[in-house]
Coordinates of C-alpha atoms in Angstrom, one line a residue:
M1312 CA 0.0 0.0 0.0
T1313 CA 1.5 3.4 -1.0
E1314 CA 1.8 6.1 1.5
P1315 CA 0.0 9.3 0.6
K1316 CA 2.1 12.3 -0.4
Q1317 CA 1.7 15.7 1.3
Q1318 CA 2.6 19.2 -0.1
R1319 CA 2.1 22.7 1.2
F1320 CA 0.5 25.4 -1.0
R1321 CA -1.0 28.8 -0.9
F1322 CA -4.7 28.0 -1.1
S1323 CA -5.3 29.8 -4.4
E1324 CA -2.4 27.9 -5.9
A1325 CA -3.3 24.5 -4.6
P1326 CA -3.6 21.7 -7.3
I1327 CA -7.4 21.4 -6.5
W1328 CA -7.9 24.4 -8.9
Q1329 CA -6.1 22.8 -11.8
I1330 CA -8.0 19.6 -11.2
Q1331 CA -11.2 21.6 -11.2
R1332 CA -10.4 23.1 -14.6
K1333 CA -9.4 19.7 -16.0
Y1334 CA -12.7 18.3 -14.8
Y1335 CA -14.8 20.8 -16.7
E1336 CA -12.7 20.8 -19.8
E1337 CA -12.7 17.0 -20.1
E1338 CA -16.4 16.4 -19.1
G1339 CA -17.9 19.3 -21.0
L1340 CA -21.7 19.1 -20.9
K1341 CA -21.4 15.6 -19.4
A1342 CA -20.6 17.3 -16.1
W1343 CA -24.3 18.0 -15.7
K1344 CA -25.4 14.4 -16.5
N1345 CA -28.1 13.3 -14.0
D1346 CA -27.4 16.5 -11.9
Q1347 CA -23.9 15.3 -11.0
V1348 CA -23.0 19.0 -10.9
P1349 CA -26.2 20.7 -9.6
Q1350 CA -27.9 23.0 -12.1
Y1351 CA -31.7 23.1 -11.4
I1352 CA -31.5 25.6 -8.5
T1353 CA -29.8 28.2 -10.7
S1354 CA -31.3 27.3 -14.1
N1355 CA -35.0 26.8 -13.6
P1356 CA -37.6 29.1 -15.3
M1357 CA -38.4 30.9 -12.0
I1358 CA -34.9 32.2 -11.4
A1359 CA -34.6 33.0 -15.1
S1360 CA -37.8 35.0 -15.0
A1361 CA -36.4 37.0 -12.0
Y1362 CA -33.2 37.7 -14.0
A1363 CA -35.1 38.7 -17.1
E1364 CA -37.1 41.2 -15.0
M1365 CA -33.9 42.9 -13.8
I1366 CA -32.3 42.9 -17.3
F1367 CA -35.6 44.3 -18.7
G1368 CA -35.5 46.9 -15.9
L1369 CA -32.0 48.0 -16.9
L1370 CA -33.1 48.3 -20.6
Q1371 CA -36.0 50.5 -19.4
D1372 CA -33.7 52.7 -17.3
R1373 CA -31.2 53.1 -20.2
A1374 CA -34.1 54.0 -22.5
N1375 CA -35.4 56.6 -20.0
K1376 CA -31.9 58.1 -19.9
G1377 CA -32.0 58.5 -23.7
H1378 CA -29.5 55.7 -24.5
L1379 CA -31.3 53.8 -27.2
S1380 CA -28.9 53.7 -30.1
E1381 CA -26.2 51.5 -28.7
P1382 CA -26.9 47.8 -27.9
V1383 CA -26.5 46.4 -24.4
T1384 CA -24.3 43.3 -23.9
I1385 CA -25.1 40.6 -21.4
V1386 CA -22.4 38.1 -20.5
E1387 CA -23.1 34.9 -18.6
L1388 CA -20.1 33.5 -16.9
G1389 CA -19.7 29.7 -16.6
A1390 CA -23.0 29.0 -18.3
G1391 CA -22.6 25.2 -18.1
A1392 CA -25.5 23.4 -19.6
G1393 CA -26.9 26.7 -21.2
R1394 CA -30.3 26.2 -19.7
L1395 CA -30.4 29.5 -17.8
A1396 CA -29.5 31.5 -20.9
Y1397 CA -32.3 30.0 -22.9
H1398 CA -34.9 30.6 -20.2
V1399 CA -33.8 34.2 -19.7
L1400 CA -34.0 34.8 -23.5
H1401 CA -37.4 33.2 -23.6
E1402 CA -38.7 35.4 -20.8
L1403 CA -37.1 38.6 -22.2
R1404 CA -38.9 38.0 -25.5
Q1405 CA -42.2 37.7 -23.7
L1406 CA -41.5 40.9 -21.7
I1407 CA -40.4 42.9 -24.7
D1408 CA -43.4 41.8 -26.8
Y1409 CA -45.8 42.4 -24.0
A1410 CA -44.5 45.9 -23.1
G1411 CA -44.2 47.2 -26.6
I1412 CA -42.0 50.2 -25.6
P1413 CA -38.8 51.6 -27.1
L1414 CA -35.8 49.8 -25.7
P1415 CA -32.1 49.5 -26.6
S1416 CA -31.3 46.3 -28.4
F1417 CA -29.2 43.6 -26.6
R1418 CA -27.0 40.6 -27.2
Y1419 CA -26.7 37.8 -24.7
V1420 CA -23.1 36.3 -24.8
V1421 CA -23.0 32.8 -23.3
T1422 CA -19.5 31.8 -22.0
D1423 CA -17.7 29.0 -20.4
L1424 CA -14.2 27.7 -19.9
A1425 CA -14.8 24.5 -22.0
M1426 CA -14.8 25.2 -25.7
N1427 CA -16.8 22.0 -26.3
N1428 CA -19.7 23.6 -24.4
V1429 CA -19.5 26.7 -26.5
L1430 CA -19.7 24.7 -29.7
A1431 CA -22.6 22.6 -28.4
W1432 CA -24.7 25.7 -27.5
K1433 CA -24.1 27.1 -31.0
E1434 CA -25.8 24.0 -32.5
H1435 CA -28.6 23.6 -29.9
P1436 CA -32.0 23.6 -31.6
A1437 CA -33.7 25.8 -28.9
L1438 CA -31.2 28.6 -29.5
Q1439 CA -31.3 28.8 -33.3
S1440 CA -34.1 31.4 -33.5
Y1441 CA -32.2 33.7 -31.1
I1442 CA -29.0 33.3 -33.1
A1443 CA -30.9 34.2 -36.3
D1444 CA -32.3 37.3 -34.6
G1445 CA -28.9 38.4 -33.3
W1446 CA -30.0 38.0 -29.7
V1447 CA -27.4 35.5 -28.6
D1448 CA -23.7 34.8 -29.3
F1449 CA -21.1 32.5 -27.6
A1450 CA -17.5 32.8 -26.4
R1451 CA -14.9 30.8 -24.5
F1452 CA -13.9 32.9 -21.5
D1453 CA -11.3 32.1 -18.9
A1454 CA -12.3 34.0 -15.8
V1455 CA -8.7 33.9 -14.4
S1456 CA -6.9 35.6 -17.2
D1457 CA -9.0 36.7 -20.3
T1458 CA -9.5 40.4 -21.0
E1459 CA -11.7 40.2 -24.1
L1460 CA -14.6 38.3 -25.6
N1461 CA -14.1 36.5 -28.9
L1462 CA -17.6 35.8 -30.3
V1463 CA -18.0 32.7 -32.3
V1464 CA -21.2 33.6 -34.3
S1465 CA -20.5 37.1 -35.4
G1466 CA -16.7 36.8 -35.3
E1467 CA -16.4 40.1 -33.4
T1468 CA -14.1 40.7 -30.5
I1469 CA -15.2 42.8 -27.5
S1470 CA -12.1 44.6 -26.1
E1471 CA -11.4 47.2 -23.5
G1472 CA -13.6 50.3 -24.0
D1473 CA -15.6 48.9 -26.9
L1474 CA -19.0 49.1 -25.1
Q1475 CA -20.9 52.4 -24.6
Q1476 CA -23.8 50.8 -22.6
P1477 CA -23.3 49.1 -19.2
L1478 CA -22.3 45.5 -19.3
I1479 CA -24.7 43.1 -17.6
I1480 CA -22.9 40.2 -16.0
V1481 CA -24.7 37.0 -15.0
A1482 CA -22.7 34.8 -12.6
N1483 CA -24.5 31.8 -11.2
Y1484 CA -22.6 29.2 -9.2
F1485 CA -19.5 30.9 -10.6
F1486 CA -17.5 32.5 -7.9
D1487 CA -17.6 29.4 -5.7
G1488 CA -15.7 27.4 -8.3
I1489 CA -12.8 29.6 -9.2
P1490 CA -9.6 30.2 -7.1
Q1491 CA -9.9 32.1 -3.9
E1492 CA -7.4 33.2 -1.3
L1493 CA -7.7 31.9 2.3
I1494 CA -6.7 34.2 5.1
Y1495 CA -7.1 33.9 8.9
V1496 CA -7.8 36.8 11.3
G1497 CA -6.5 36.5 14.8
D1498 CA -5.5 39.1 17.4
G1499 CA -6.0 41.8 14.9
Q1500 CA -3.5 40.4 12.5
I1501 CA -3.7 38.7 9.1
Y1502 CA -2.3 35.3 8.3
E1503 CA -2.2 33.3 5.1
A1504 CA -3.9 30.0 5.7
D1505 CA -1.7 27.6 3.7
V1506 CA -3.1 24.2 2.8
F1507 CA -1.4 20.9 3.0
V1508 CA -2.8 18.7 0.2
E1509 CA -2.5 15.0 0.9
Y1510 CA -3.0 12.7 -2.1
P1511 CA -2.1 9.2 -3.2
D1512 CA 0.9 8.3 -5.3
D1513 CA -1.1 7.0 -8.2
N1514 CA -2.9 10.3 -8.7
E1515 CA -1.9 10.6 -12.3
S1516 CA -4.0 7.6 -13.3
L1517 CA -7.1 9.0 -11.6
K1518 CA -9.9 10.9 -13.2
P1519 CA -10.4 14.5 -11.7
S1520 CA -13.5 13.4 -9.7
E1521 CA -11.6 10.4 -8.3
W1522 CA -8.6 12.5 -7.4
L1523 CA -10.8 15.0 -5.5
D1524 CA -12.5 12.2 -3.7
R1525 CA -9.3 10.9 -2.3
I1526 CA -7.4 14.0 -1.2
A1527 CA -7.3 15.4 2.3
L1528 CA -6.7 19.0 3.2
H1529 CA -5.0 20.4 6.3
Y1530 CA -4.3 24.1 7.1
E1531 CA -1.5 26.0 8.8
H1532 CA -1.2 29.7 9.4
R1533 CA 1.7 32.1 8.6
R1534 CA 1.9 35.8 9.0
A1535 CA 1.0 37.7 5.8
P1536 CA 1.8 41.4 6.3
E1537 CA 1.3 42.1 2.6
Y1538 CA -2.4 42.2 3.2
E1539 CA -2.0 45.0 5.7
Q1540 CA 0.1 47.3 3.4
D1541 CA -1.6 50.5 2.0
T1542 CA -0.6 49.3 -1.5
Y1543 CA -2.7 46.2 -1.3
P1544 CA -5.7 46.9 -3.6
Y1545 CA -8.3 45.6 -1.2
R1546 CA -6.8 47.1 2.0
D1547 CA -10.0 48.7 3.2
T1548 CA -11.9 45.4 3.2
I1549 CA -9.0 43.6 5.0
A1550 CA -8.9 46.4 7.6
L1551 CA -12.6 45.9 8.3
Y1552 CA -12.0 42.2 8.9
Q1553 CA -9.1 43.0 11.2
E1554 CA -11.3 45.4 13.2
K1555 CA -14.6 43.3 13.3
L1556 CA -13.5 39.6 13.2
E1557 CA -11.6 37.3 15.5
D1558 CA -10.4 33.7 15.1
S1559 CA -12.0 33.6 11.6
H1560 CA -11.0 32.0 8.3
I1561 CA -12.0 34.1 5.3
L1562 CA -12.2 33.0 1.7
F1563 CA -11.1 36.1 -0.2
P1564 CA -12.3 36.3 -3.8
V1565 CA -9.3 38.0 -5.5
A1566 CA -9.8 36.1 -8.8
G1567 CA -13.5 37.0 -8.8
L1568 CA -12.8 40.6 -8.0
T1569 CA -10.1 40.9 -10.7
C1570 CA -12.4 39.2 -13.2
L1571 CA -15.1 41.8 -12.6
E1572 CA -12.6 44.6 -12.9
R1573 CA -11.4 43.2 -16.3
L1574 CA -14.9 42.9 -17.5
N1575 CA -15.7 46.4 -16.2
R1576 CA -12.9 47.8 -18.5
L1577 CA -14.9 46.6 -21.5
S1578 CA -17.5 49.3 -21.0
H1579 CA -17.4 53.1 -20.5
A1580 CA -20.6 52.9 -18.4
G1581 CA -19.8 50.3 -15.7
F1582 CA -21.7 47.0 -15.1
L1583 CA -24.7 45.4 -13.5
L1584 CA -23.8 42.1 -11.8
I1585 CA -26.6 39.6 -11.2
T1586 CA -25.3 36.6 -9.2
A1587 CA -26.5 33.6 -7.2
D1588 CA -24.4 31.3 -5.1
K1589 CA -23.8 29.7 -1.7
G1590 CA -22.3 32.7 0.1
D1591 CA -22.9 35.3 2.7
H1592 CA -23.0 39.1 2.4
Q1593 CA -23.5 39.7 6.2
L1594 CA -20.2 40.2 8.1
D1595 CA -21.4 38.6 11.4
I1596 CA -21.8 35.2 9.7
M1597 CA -18.1 35.2 9.1
Q1598 CA -17.2 35.5 12.8
F1599 CA -15.3 32.4 14.1
A1600 CA -15.6 30.7 10.8
G1601 CA -13.5 27.5 10.4
P1602 CA -11.5 26.5 7.3
P1603 CA -13.5 25.7 4.2
E1604 CA -14.7 22.2 3.3
L1605 CA -14.9 21.1 -0.4
I1606 CA -18.4 20.2 -1.4
L1607 CA -17.9 17.4 -3.9
H1608 CA -20.2 16.8 -6.9
G1609 CA -17.8 15.5 -9.6
S1610 CA -16.0 18.8 -9.3
F1611 CA -16.1 20.8 -6.1
S1612 CA -17.4 24.1 -4.8
I1613 CA -16.9 26.2 -1.7
T1614 CA -18.8 29.2 -0.4
T1615 CA -18.5 32.7 -1.9
N1616 CA -17.5 35.7 0.1
Y1617 CA -20.2 38.1 -1.2
H1618 CA -19.4 40.5 1.6
A1619 CA -16.0 41.2 0.1
I1620 CA -17.4 41.7 -3.4
Q1621 CA -20.1 44.0 -2.0
H1622 CA -17.7 46.0 0.2
V1623 CA -15.1 46.5 -2.6
F1624 CA -17.5 47.8 -5.1
E1625 CA -19.5 49.9 -2.6
Q1626 CA -16.2 51.7 -1.9
K1627 CA -16.1 52.5 -5.6
G1628 CA -19.6 54.0 -5.5
A1629 CA -21.7 51.0 -6.4
E1630 CA -25.0 50.0 -4.9
A1631 CA -25.2 46.4 -3.7
L1632 CA -28.6 44.7 -3.3
F1633 CA -28.9 41.6 -1.2
P1634 CA -31.9 40.2 0.7
P1635 CA -32.2 41.5 4.3
Q1636 CA -33.2 37.9 5.5
H1637 CA -30.8 35.0 5.8
Y1638 CA -30.7 32.6 2.8
K1639 CA -31.2 28.9 3.1
N1640 CA -30.1 27.4 -0.2
I1641 CA -28.9 30.2 -2.5
N1642 CA -28.1 33.9 -2.1
V1643 CA -29.1 36.2 -5.0
G1644 CA -27.4 39.5 -5.2
C1645 CA -27.4 42.5 -7.6
I1646 CA -24.5 45.0 -7.8
L1647 CA -25.1 48.3 -9.7
H1648 CA -21.6 49.5 -10.5
L1649 CA -23.0 52.4 -12.5
D1650 CA -23.0 56.2 -12.4
N1651 CA -25.8 57.3 -10.0
P1652 CA -27.1 53.8 -9.3
K1653 CA -30.1 55.2 -7.4
T1654 CA -31.4 56.5 -10.7
Y1655 CA -31.8 53.0 -12.0
A1656 CA -35.3 52.7 -10.5
N1657 CA -36.7 50.0 -12.7
T1658 CA -33.7 47.7 -12.1
R1659 CA -33.9 48.2 -8.4
L1660 CA -37.6 47.7 -8.3
A1661 CA -37.3 44.5 -10.2
Y1662 CA -34.8 43.2 -7.6
R1663 CA -37.2 44.1 -4.8
R1664 CA -40.1 42.5 -6.5
C1665 CA -38.5 39.3 -7.8
I1666 CA -35.7 38.6 -5.3
E1667 CA -36.2 40.4 -2.0
R1668 CA -40.0 39.9 -1.5
F1669 CA -40.1 36.3 -2.8
G1670 CA -37.2 34.9 -4.8
P1671 CA -35.4 31.8 -6.0
D1672 CA -34.2 30.9 -2.5
E1673 CA -37.8 30.9 -1.1
F1674 CA -39.1 29.1 -4.2
F1675 CA -36.5 26.3 -3.9
S1676 CA -37.3 25.8 -0.2
L1677 CA -41.0 25.4 -1.1
K1678 CA -40.1 23.0 -3.9
E1679 CA -38.2 20.8 -1.6
W1680 CA -41.3 20.5 0.5
V1681 CA -43.6 20.0 -2.5
D1682 CA -41.3 17.3 -3.9
R1683 CA -42.0 15.3 -0.7
H1684 CA -45.8 15.9 -0.7
I1685 CA -46.9 15.6 -4.3
D1686 CA -48.9 12.5 -3.6
G1687 CA -51.1 14.5 -1.1
M1688 CA -51.6 17.6 -3.2
G1689 CA -54.8 18.5 -5.0
M1690 CA -55.2 19.6 -8.6
Q1691 CA -55.4 23.3 -7.7
Q1692 CA -52.3 23.1 -5.5
I1693 CA -50.3 21.4 -8.3
L1694 CA -51.5 23.9 -10.9
S1695 CA -50.7 26.9 -8.6
F1696 CA -47.1 25.7 -7.9
W1697 CA -46.6 24.8 -11.5
R1698 CA -47.6 28.3 -12.5
L1699 CA -45.4 29.8 -9.8
G1700 CA -42.4 27.9 -11.2
G1701 CA -42.9 29.2 -14.7
Y1702 CA -44.5 25.9 -16.0
D1703 CA -41.3 24.1 -15.3
A1704 CA -41.0 20.8 -17.2
E1705 CA -39.1 19.1 -14.3
F1706 CA -42.0 19.7 -11.9
F1707 CA -44.5 18.4 -14.5
I1708 CA -42.6 15.2 -14.9
Q1709 CA -42.5 14.8 -11.2
C1710 CA -46.2 15.2 -10.8
A1711 CA -47.6 13.7 -14.0
K1712 CA -48.6 10.5 -12.2
R1713 CA -50.5 12.6 -9.6
I1714 CA -52.2 14.7 -12.2
S1715 CA -53.4 11.5 -13.9
G1716 CA -54.7 10.2 -10.6
L1717 CA -56.7 13.4 -10.1
M1718 CA -58.0 13.7 -13.6
E1719 CA -61.3 11.9 -13.1
E1720 CA -62.5 14.5 -10.6
A1721 CA -61.0 17.5 -12.4
N1722 CA -63.5 20.1 -13.5
D1723 CA -63.5 21.8 -17.0
E1724 CA -61.6 24.8 -15.8
E1725 CA -58.8 22.7 -14.4
R1726 CA -58.6 20.7 -17.5
Q1727 CA -58.3 23.8 -19.6
D1728 CA -55.5 25.1 -17.4
I1729 CA -53.7 21.8 -17.8
V1730 CA -53.9 22.1 -21.6
R1731 CA -52.6 25.7 -21.5
G1732 CA -49.9 24.8 -19.0
I1733 CA -48.6 22.0 -21.3
E1734 CA -48.5 24.4 -24.2
L1735 CA -46.6 27.0 -22.3
M1736 CA -44.2 24.4 -20.8
W1737 CA -43.5 22.9 -24.2
S1738 CA -42.8 26.3 -25.8
S1739 CA -40.1 27.0 -23.2
Y1740 CA -38.6 23.5 -22.9
Y1741 CA -34.8 23.3 -23.1
V1742 CA -33.5 19.8 -23.9
M1743 CA -30.3 19.0 -22.1
A1744 CA -28.4 16.5 -24.2
V1745 CA -27.0 14.7 -21.2
Q1746 CA -30.3 14.7 -19.2
R1747 CA -33.0 13.7 -21.5
Y1748 CA -36.6 13.3 -20.4
D1749 CA -39.4 12.0 -22.6
L1750 CA -41.5 15.1 -21.8
A1751 CA -43.6 14.6 -25.0
L1752 CA -44.7 11.2 -23.7
D1753 CA -45.9 12.5 -20.4
A1754 CA -47.7 15.4 -22.0
G1755 CA -49.3 13.2 -24.7
L1756 CA -50.6 10.6 -22.2
I1757 CA -52.1 13.3 -19.9
L1758 CA -53.9 14.8 -22.9
F1759 CA -55.0 11.4 -24.0
E1760 CA -56.7 10.8 -20.7
M1761 CA -58.5 14.1 -21.1
G1762 CA -59.8 13.0 -24.5
M1763 CA -57.8 15.8 -26.3
Y1764 CA -56.9 13.4 -29.1
E1765 CA -55.6 16.0 -31.7
D1766 CA -53.2 17.5 -29.1
S1767 CA -52.3 14.1 -27.7
K1768 CA -51.2 12.6 -31.0
R1769 CA -49.0 15.6 -31.7
Y1770 CA -47.0 15.0 -28.5
L1771 CA -47.1 11.2 -28.8
E1772 CA -45.8 11.3 -32.4
F1773 CA -43.0 13.6 -31.3
S1774 CA -42.1 11.0 -28.6
V1775 CA -42.0 8.2 -31.2
E1776 CA -39.8 10.3 -33.4
Q1777 CA -37.3 11.2 -30.6
E1778 CA -37.3 7.7 -28.9
Q1779 CA -37.4 5.4 -32.0
D1780 CA -35.3 2.7 -30.3
E1781 CA -37.2 2.7 -27.0
V1782 CA -40.8 3.4 -27.9
V1783 CA -43.2 2.2 -25.2
S1784 CA -45.9 -0.1 -26.6
T1785 CA -48.6 2.0 -24.9
V1786 CA -47.7 4.9 -27.1
Y1787 CA -48.6 3.0 -30.3
Y1788 CA -51.9 1.9 -28.8
C1789 CA -52.8 5.5 -27.7
L1790 CA -51.9 6.8 -31.1
A1791 CA -54.1 4.2 -32.8
I1792 CA -57.0 5.3 -30.6
C1793 CA -56.3 9.0 -31.3
Y1794 CA -56.6 8.4 -35.0
F1795 CA -59.7 6.2 -34.7
E1796 CA -61.3 9.0 -32.7
L1797 CA -60.3 11.5 -35.4
E1798 CA -61.7 9.1 -38.0
L1799 CA -58.3 8.6 -39.7
I1800 CA -58.5 4.9 -40.1
E1801 CA -55.4 4.1 -42.2
E1802 CA -53.2 5.9 -39.7
A1803 CA -54.9 4.1 -36.8
L1804 CA -54.2 0.7 -38.5
H1805 CA -50.6 1.7 -39.1
Y1806 CA -50.0 2.2 -35.4
L1807 CA -51.9 -1.0 -34.5
R1808 CA -49.5 -3.0 -36.7
K1809 CA -46.5 -1.2 -35.1
L1810 CA -47.9 -2.2 -31.7
L1811 CA -48.3 -5.8 -32.7
E1812 CA -44.7 -5.9 -34.0
V1813 CA -43.6 -5.1 -30.4
E1814 CA -46.3 -7.0 -28.5
P1815 CA -47.9 -9.7 -30.8
E1816 CA -50.3 -10.9 -28.2
H1817 CA -51.9 -7.5 -27.4
E1818 CA -55.6 -8.5 -27.2
E1819 CA -57.1 -5.0 -27.7
A1820 CA -54.9 -4.4 -30.7
L1821 CA -55.7 -7.7 -32.3
A1822 CA -59.5 -7.2 -31.7
L1823 CA -59.4 -3.7 -33.3
L1824 CA -57.3 -4.8 -36.2
S1825 CA -59.6 -7.8 -37.0
Q1826 CA -62.6 -5.5 -36.8
F1827 CA -61.3 -3.2 -39.5
E1828 CA -59.6 -5.8 -41.7

């Protein structure tokens, strides 16, 4: 048995960060297969709707200031599966069409470290209409070093000073996965919290996820007076920690701050940051904090120091918006690093309406409860929560069996709302290549139970088309019945024969076929 090796590193330079990069570059979109890396909490239609409202608010504010001629650029950092971008674009289109008011145009740039992800988004069927309209583009972006955006669709490069409108930055589950410094405050002094990384000899043969699963981290402090020098760029924030904290380990997001500063230089008008992560903005939470623990999910994540990001940019004149209450699952913040941020009333009101009063964190807490109690919910409760979540496909799949069980007692109004909900859900469904659901099958079977044969056959035929190698025999039978009900006999017989190829002894199919032949 080989003895594990142990090496000492500055936390931001530890090999865990190189392993993190390697994981995402090698796995690409497969990193989100079966939610190995969590994505639902930051990519569902509800959070996308809240983001779209804040983006729409900024477009309104810029229009009110007379800045209509130049387009607004939106950059999503670490976009992963691409689902959030699609849902934001879908909701923005609804808002713009509904409002019918003059607004500056915009372009949503979806970025990631892995170039394979960028190329996959470019070919995704759900994004093609937005590409054609010039609403979306894509770029590889390394948050640690890149200073410009090279767009793959238009071929343009966005460099320092190119933008006249504020840059909108979307950063979900982003700051928690890039390098951070780790310092320790004790007796009014600042220490570097170096990390000893213990790992097995055979680490070169391990996949990144296996390597991370087998390491052990230990910490040791050493005096770091460089943080206390007036020349240190974040000296004011460090001084606050020296004054207010004791016996506290602090993750300090230098890479995140410098990334924001580099992006800020792209625009003459500053930026609006919309961000969600596990991380606190309240200083008292950091008191007596121990060293960080890696949260493993194929890759790893740690908490984000939103307080540091907030404090640094407030010192520069920004306004930072965070909920006054404590978060449970995800903290959503908005930083307006703009001239006279108080004058961006529509943006700020959108934050108050969609995040502070009831936002993604509250929604996710409710959903955790709902997931455990679906079998006891009534039709109106299911419809209400489905509507609250923006007609989310994942929720529909979870409760399709319950909806079916309640269908016999559903009234006409509830049935009409189900049909409308399915249409809205389907219009905004984003298929993740590594996490495929047969949503069309669930939708088609529910509509079949309701006697909506024209609508049912449309979804069931889509299911057959998409799942040709794994068609459920029930689908052929339901399609045959749909066509019989619509008096399209030849088509009905076609599906009966397809059913009998799969299940030759199917009694109902044999009886129907003999009746018509």
